[in-house]
Tab-separated table of C-alpha atoms in Angstrom:
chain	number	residue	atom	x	y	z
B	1	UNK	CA	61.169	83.918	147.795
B	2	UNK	CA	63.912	82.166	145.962
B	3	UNK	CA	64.258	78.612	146.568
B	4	UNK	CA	68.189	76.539	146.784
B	5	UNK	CA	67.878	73.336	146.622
B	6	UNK	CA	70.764	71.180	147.403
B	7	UNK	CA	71.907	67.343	146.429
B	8	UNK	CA	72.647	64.760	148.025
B	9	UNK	CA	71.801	66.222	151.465
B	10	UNK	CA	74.491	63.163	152.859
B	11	UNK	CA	77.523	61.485	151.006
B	12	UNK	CA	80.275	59.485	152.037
B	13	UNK	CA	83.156	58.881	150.251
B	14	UNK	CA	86.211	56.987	150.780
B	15	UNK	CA	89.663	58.561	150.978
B	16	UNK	CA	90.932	59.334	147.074
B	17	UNK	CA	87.369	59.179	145.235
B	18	UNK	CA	85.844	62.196	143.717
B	19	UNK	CA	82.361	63.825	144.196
B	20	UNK	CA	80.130	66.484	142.735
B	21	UNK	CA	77.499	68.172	144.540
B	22	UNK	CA	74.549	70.311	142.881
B	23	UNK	CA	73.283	73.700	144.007
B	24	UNK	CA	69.422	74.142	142.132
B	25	UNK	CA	67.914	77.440	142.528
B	26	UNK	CA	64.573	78.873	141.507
B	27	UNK	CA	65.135	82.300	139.877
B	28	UNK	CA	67.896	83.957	138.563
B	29	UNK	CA	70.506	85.470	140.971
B	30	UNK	CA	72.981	88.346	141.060
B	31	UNK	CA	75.481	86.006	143.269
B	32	UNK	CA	76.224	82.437	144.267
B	33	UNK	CA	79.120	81.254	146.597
B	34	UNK	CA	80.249	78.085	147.781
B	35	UNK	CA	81.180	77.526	150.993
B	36	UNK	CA	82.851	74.993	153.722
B	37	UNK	CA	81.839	74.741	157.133
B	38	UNK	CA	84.216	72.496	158.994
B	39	UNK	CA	83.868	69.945	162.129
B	40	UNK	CA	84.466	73.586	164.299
B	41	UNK	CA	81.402	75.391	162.507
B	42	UNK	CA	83.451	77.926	160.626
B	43	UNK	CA	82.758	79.450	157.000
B	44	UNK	CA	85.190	79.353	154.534
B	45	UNK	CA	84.955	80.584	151.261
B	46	UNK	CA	85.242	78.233	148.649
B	47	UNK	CA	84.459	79.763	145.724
B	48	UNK	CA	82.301	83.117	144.521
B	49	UNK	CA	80.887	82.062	141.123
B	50	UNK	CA	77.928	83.710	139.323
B	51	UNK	CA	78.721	82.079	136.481
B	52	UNK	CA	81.342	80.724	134.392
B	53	UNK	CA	83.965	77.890	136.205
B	54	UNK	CA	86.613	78.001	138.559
B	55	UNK	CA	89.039	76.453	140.052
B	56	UNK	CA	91.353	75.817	142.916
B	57	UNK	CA	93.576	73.014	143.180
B	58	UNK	CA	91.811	70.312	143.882
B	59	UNK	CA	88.341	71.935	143.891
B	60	UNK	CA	86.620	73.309	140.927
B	61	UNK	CA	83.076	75.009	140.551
B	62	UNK	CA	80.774	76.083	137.458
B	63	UNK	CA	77.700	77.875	137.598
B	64	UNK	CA	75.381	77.781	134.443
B	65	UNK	CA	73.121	80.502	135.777
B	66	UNK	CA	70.445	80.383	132.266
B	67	UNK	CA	69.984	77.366	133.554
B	68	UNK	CA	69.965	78.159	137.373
B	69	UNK	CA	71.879	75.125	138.863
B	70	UNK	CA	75.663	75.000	140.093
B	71	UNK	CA	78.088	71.996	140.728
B	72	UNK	CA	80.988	71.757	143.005
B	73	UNK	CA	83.694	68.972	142.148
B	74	UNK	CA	85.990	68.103	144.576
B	75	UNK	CA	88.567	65.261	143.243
B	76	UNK	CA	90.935	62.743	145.276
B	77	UNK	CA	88.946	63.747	148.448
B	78	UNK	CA	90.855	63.728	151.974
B	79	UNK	CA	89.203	63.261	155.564
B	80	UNK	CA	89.806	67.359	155.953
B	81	UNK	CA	86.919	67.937	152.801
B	82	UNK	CA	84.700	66.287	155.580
B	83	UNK	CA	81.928	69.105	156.584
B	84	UNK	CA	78.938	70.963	155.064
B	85	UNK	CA	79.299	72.516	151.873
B	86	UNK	CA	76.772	75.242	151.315
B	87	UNK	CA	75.754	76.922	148.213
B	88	UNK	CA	74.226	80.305	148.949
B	89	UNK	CA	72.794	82.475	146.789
B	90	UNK	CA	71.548	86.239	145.828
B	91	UNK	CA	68.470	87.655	144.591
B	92	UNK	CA	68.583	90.619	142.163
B	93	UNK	CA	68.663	94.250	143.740
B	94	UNK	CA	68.901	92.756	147.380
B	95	UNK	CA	71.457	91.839	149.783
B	96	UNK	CA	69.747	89.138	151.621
B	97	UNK	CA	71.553	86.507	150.705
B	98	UNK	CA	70.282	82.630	150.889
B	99	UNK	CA	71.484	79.483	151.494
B	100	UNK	CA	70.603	75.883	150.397
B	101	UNK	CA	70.206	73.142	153.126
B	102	UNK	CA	73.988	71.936	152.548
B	103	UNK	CA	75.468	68.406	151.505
B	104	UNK	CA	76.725	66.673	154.375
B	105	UNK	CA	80.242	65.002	153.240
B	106	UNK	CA	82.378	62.373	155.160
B	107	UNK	CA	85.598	61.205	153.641
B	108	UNK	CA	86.612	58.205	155.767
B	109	UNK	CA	90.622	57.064	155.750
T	1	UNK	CA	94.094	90.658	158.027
T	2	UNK	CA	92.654	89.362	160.859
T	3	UNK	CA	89.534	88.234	159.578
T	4	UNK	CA	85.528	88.504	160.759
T	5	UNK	CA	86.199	88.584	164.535
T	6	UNK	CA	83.544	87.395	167.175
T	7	UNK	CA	83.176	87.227	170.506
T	8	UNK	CA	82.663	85.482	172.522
T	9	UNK	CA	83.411	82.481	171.014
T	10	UNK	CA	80.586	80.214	173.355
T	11	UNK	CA	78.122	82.258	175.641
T	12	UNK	CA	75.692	80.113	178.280
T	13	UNK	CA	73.270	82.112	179.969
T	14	UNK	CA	70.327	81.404	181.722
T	15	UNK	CA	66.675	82.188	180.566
T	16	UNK	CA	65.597	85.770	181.262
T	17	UNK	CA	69.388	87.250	180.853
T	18	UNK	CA	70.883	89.703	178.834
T	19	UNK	CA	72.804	88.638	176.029
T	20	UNK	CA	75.452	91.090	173.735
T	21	UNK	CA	77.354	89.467	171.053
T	22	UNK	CA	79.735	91.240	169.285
T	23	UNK	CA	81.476	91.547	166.034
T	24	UNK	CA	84.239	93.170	164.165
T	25	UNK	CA	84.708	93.279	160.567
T	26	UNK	CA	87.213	93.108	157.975
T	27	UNK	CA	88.694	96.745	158.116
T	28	UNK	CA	87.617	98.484	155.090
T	29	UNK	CA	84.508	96.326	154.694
T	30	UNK	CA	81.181	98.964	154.060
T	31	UNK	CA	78.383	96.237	154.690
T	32	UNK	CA	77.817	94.155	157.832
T	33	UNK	CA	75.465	91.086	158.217
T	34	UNK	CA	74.279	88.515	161.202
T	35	UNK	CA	73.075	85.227	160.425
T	36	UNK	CA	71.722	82.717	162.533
T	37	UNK	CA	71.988	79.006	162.305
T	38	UNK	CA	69.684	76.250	163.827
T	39	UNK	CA	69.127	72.866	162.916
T	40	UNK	CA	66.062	73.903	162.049
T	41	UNK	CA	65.948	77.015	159.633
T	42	UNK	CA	69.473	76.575	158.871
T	43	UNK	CA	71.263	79.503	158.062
T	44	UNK	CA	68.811	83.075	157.624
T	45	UNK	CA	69.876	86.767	157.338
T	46	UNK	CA	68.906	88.812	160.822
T	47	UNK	CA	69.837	92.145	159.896
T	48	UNK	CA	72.364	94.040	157.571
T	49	UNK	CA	74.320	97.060	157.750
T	50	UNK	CA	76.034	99.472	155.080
T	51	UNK	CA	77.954	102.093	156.405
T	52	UNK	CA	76.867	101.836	159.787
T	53	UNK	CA	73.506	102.171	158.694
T	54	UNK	CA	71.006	99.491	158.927
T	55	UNK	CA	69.296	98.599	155.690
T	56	UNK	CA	67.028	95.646	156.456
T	57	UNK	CA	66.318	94.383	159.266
T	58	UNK	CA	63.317	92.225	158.241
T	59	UNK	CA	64.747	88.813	159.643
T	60	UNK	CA	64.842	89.742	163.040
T	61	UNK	CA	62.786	87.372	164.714
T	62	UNK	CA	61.303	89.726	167.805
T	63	UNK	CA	61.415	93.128	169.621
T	64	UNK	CA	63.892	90.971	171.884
T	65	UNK	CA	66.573	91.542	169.103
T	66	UNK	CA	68.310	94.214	168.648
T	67	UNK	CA	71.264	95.279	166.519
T	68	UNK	CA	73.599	98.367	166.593
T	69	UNK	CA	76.875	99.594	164.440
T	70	UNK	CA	78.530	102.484	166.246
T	71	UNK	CA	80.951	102.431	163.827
T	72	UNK	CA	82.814	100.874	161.357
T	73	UNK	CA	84.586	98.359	163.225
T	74	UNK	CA	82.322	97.199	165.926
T	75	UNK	CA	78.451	95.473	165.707
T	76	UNK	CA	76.485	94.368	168.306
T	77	UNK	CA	73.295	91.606	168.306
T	78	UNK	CA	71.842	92.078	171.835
T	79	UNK	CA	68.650	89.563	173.049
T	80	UNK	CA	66.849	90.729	175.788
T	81	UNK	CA	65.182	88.849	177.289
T	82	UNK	CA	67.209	85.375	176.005
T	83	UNK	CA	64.800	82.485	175.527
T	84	UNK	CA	66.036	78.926	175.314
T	85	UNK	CA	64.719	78.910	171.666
T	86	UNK	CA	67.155	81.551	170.825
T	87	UNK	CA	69.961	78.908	171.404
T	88	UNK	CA	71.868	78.646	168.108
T	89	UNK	CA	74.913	79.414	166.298
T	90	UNK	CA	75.292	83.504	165.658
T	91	UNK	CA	77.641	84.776	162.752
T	92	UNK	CA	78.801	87.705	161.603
T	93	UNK	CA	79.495	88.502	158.064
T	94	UNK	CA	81.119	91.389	156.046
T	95	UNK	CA	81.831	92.402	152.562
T	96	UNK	CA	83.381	95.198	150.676
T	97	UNK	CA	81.870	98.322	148.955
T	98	UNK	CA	78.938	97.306	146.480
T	99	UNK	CA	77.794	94.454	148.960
T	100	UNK	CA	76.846	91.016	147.492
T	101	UNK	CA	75.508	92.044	144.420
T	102	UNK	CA	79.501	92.765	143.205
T	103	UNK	CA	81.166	90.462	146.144
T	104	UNK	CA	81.666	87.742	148.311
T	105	UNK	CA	80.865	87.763	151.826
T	106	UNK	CA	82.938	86.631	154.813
T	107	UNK	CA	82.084	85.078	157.923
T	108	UNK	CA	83.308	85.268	161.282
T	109	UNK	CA	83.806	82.281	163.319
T	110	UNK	CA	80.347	82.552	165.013
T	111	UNK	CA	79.293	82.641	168.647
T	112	UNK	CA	77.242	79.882	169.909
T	113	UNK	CA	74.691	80.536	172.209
T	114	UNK	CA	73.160	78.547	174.645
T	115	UNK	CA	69.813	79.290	176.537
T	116	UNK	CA	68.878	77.000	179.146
């Protein structure tokens, strides 16, 4: 099956810097989101992005799916951004979707 | 709207029980998923649902699972018999007509489970 692949698996950051994180998959997909879980374990939608770039305020995404791969910049970080980001992605003509291993932030004050 | 809702929110049961977790989706939404999450596997598809219906059910781990959709605002995931190794976190998912393939999905807040 399709493989996800994400980096770094940990990153710390202080308060104010800005990160990207990767998403690498294996074969080419119908669908990728991005998403947040929290400190509570909830999943929030960050971005659906099969291709192209997008953004939202201080978050921004782009997808290059020829080349299978997605990055996720998040710029002047807080200590809310701290969580897992996930990157999850579909296979063609199935709904199962996947998801990568997640980045582990932590934006201290 | 209100969201994915689940319930309950934390379950603790003891080996051997019966467990029922339940789920509501967005109103409107035609496909329904549950996901699991352990430490281990991290986060794998159980079972999905389009119109009530269930489509694939290949990631159901044993004949201890089961899932049923009544209708189209109400899901179950029952385990019987629970097993401490069936302790994780349970969510519920749900996306509009065409499914992922045209869509985003949406997750409930999950139901954590605890085996012991």
């Amino acid at each position: 099956g399709i493989q996800v692949e994400q980096s770094p698996p940990d990153l710390i950051l202080q308060e104010g810097a800005n990160s990207t994180l990767r998403c690498n998959f294996s074969d080419s997909v119908n669908n990728l989101q991005w998403f947040h879980q929290n400190p509570w374990g909830q999943l929030i939608n960050l971005f659906y992005i099969p291709s192209g770039t997008k953004q939202n305020g201080r978050l921004s995404a782009t997808t290059v799916a020829t080349e299978r791969y997605s990055l996720l910049y998040i710029s002047s970080s807080q200590t809310t951004d701290s969580g897992v980001y996930f990157c999850a992605v579909l296979p063609y003509n199935n709904n199962d979707m996947r998801f990568g291993a997640g980045t582990r932030l932590t934006v201290k004050p | 709207d209100a969201g994915v809702i689940q319930s309950p929110r934390h379950e603790v049961t003891e080996m051997g029980q019966e467990v029922t977790l339940r789920c509501k989706p967005i109103s409107g939404h035609d496909y329904l998923f549950w996901y699991r999450q352990t430490m281990m596997r991290g986060l794998e598809l159980l079972i999905y649902f389009n119109n009530n219906v269930p489509i694939d059910d290949s990631g159901m781990p044993e004949d201890r699972f089961s899932a049923k959709m009544p209708n189209a605002s109400f899901s179950t995931l029952k385990i019987q018999p629970s097993e401490p190794r069936d302790s994780a976190v349970y969510f519920c998912a749900s996306s509009p007509t065409g499914g992922l393939m045209n869509t985003e999905a949406f997750f409930g807040q999950g139901t954590r489970l605890t085996v012991v």
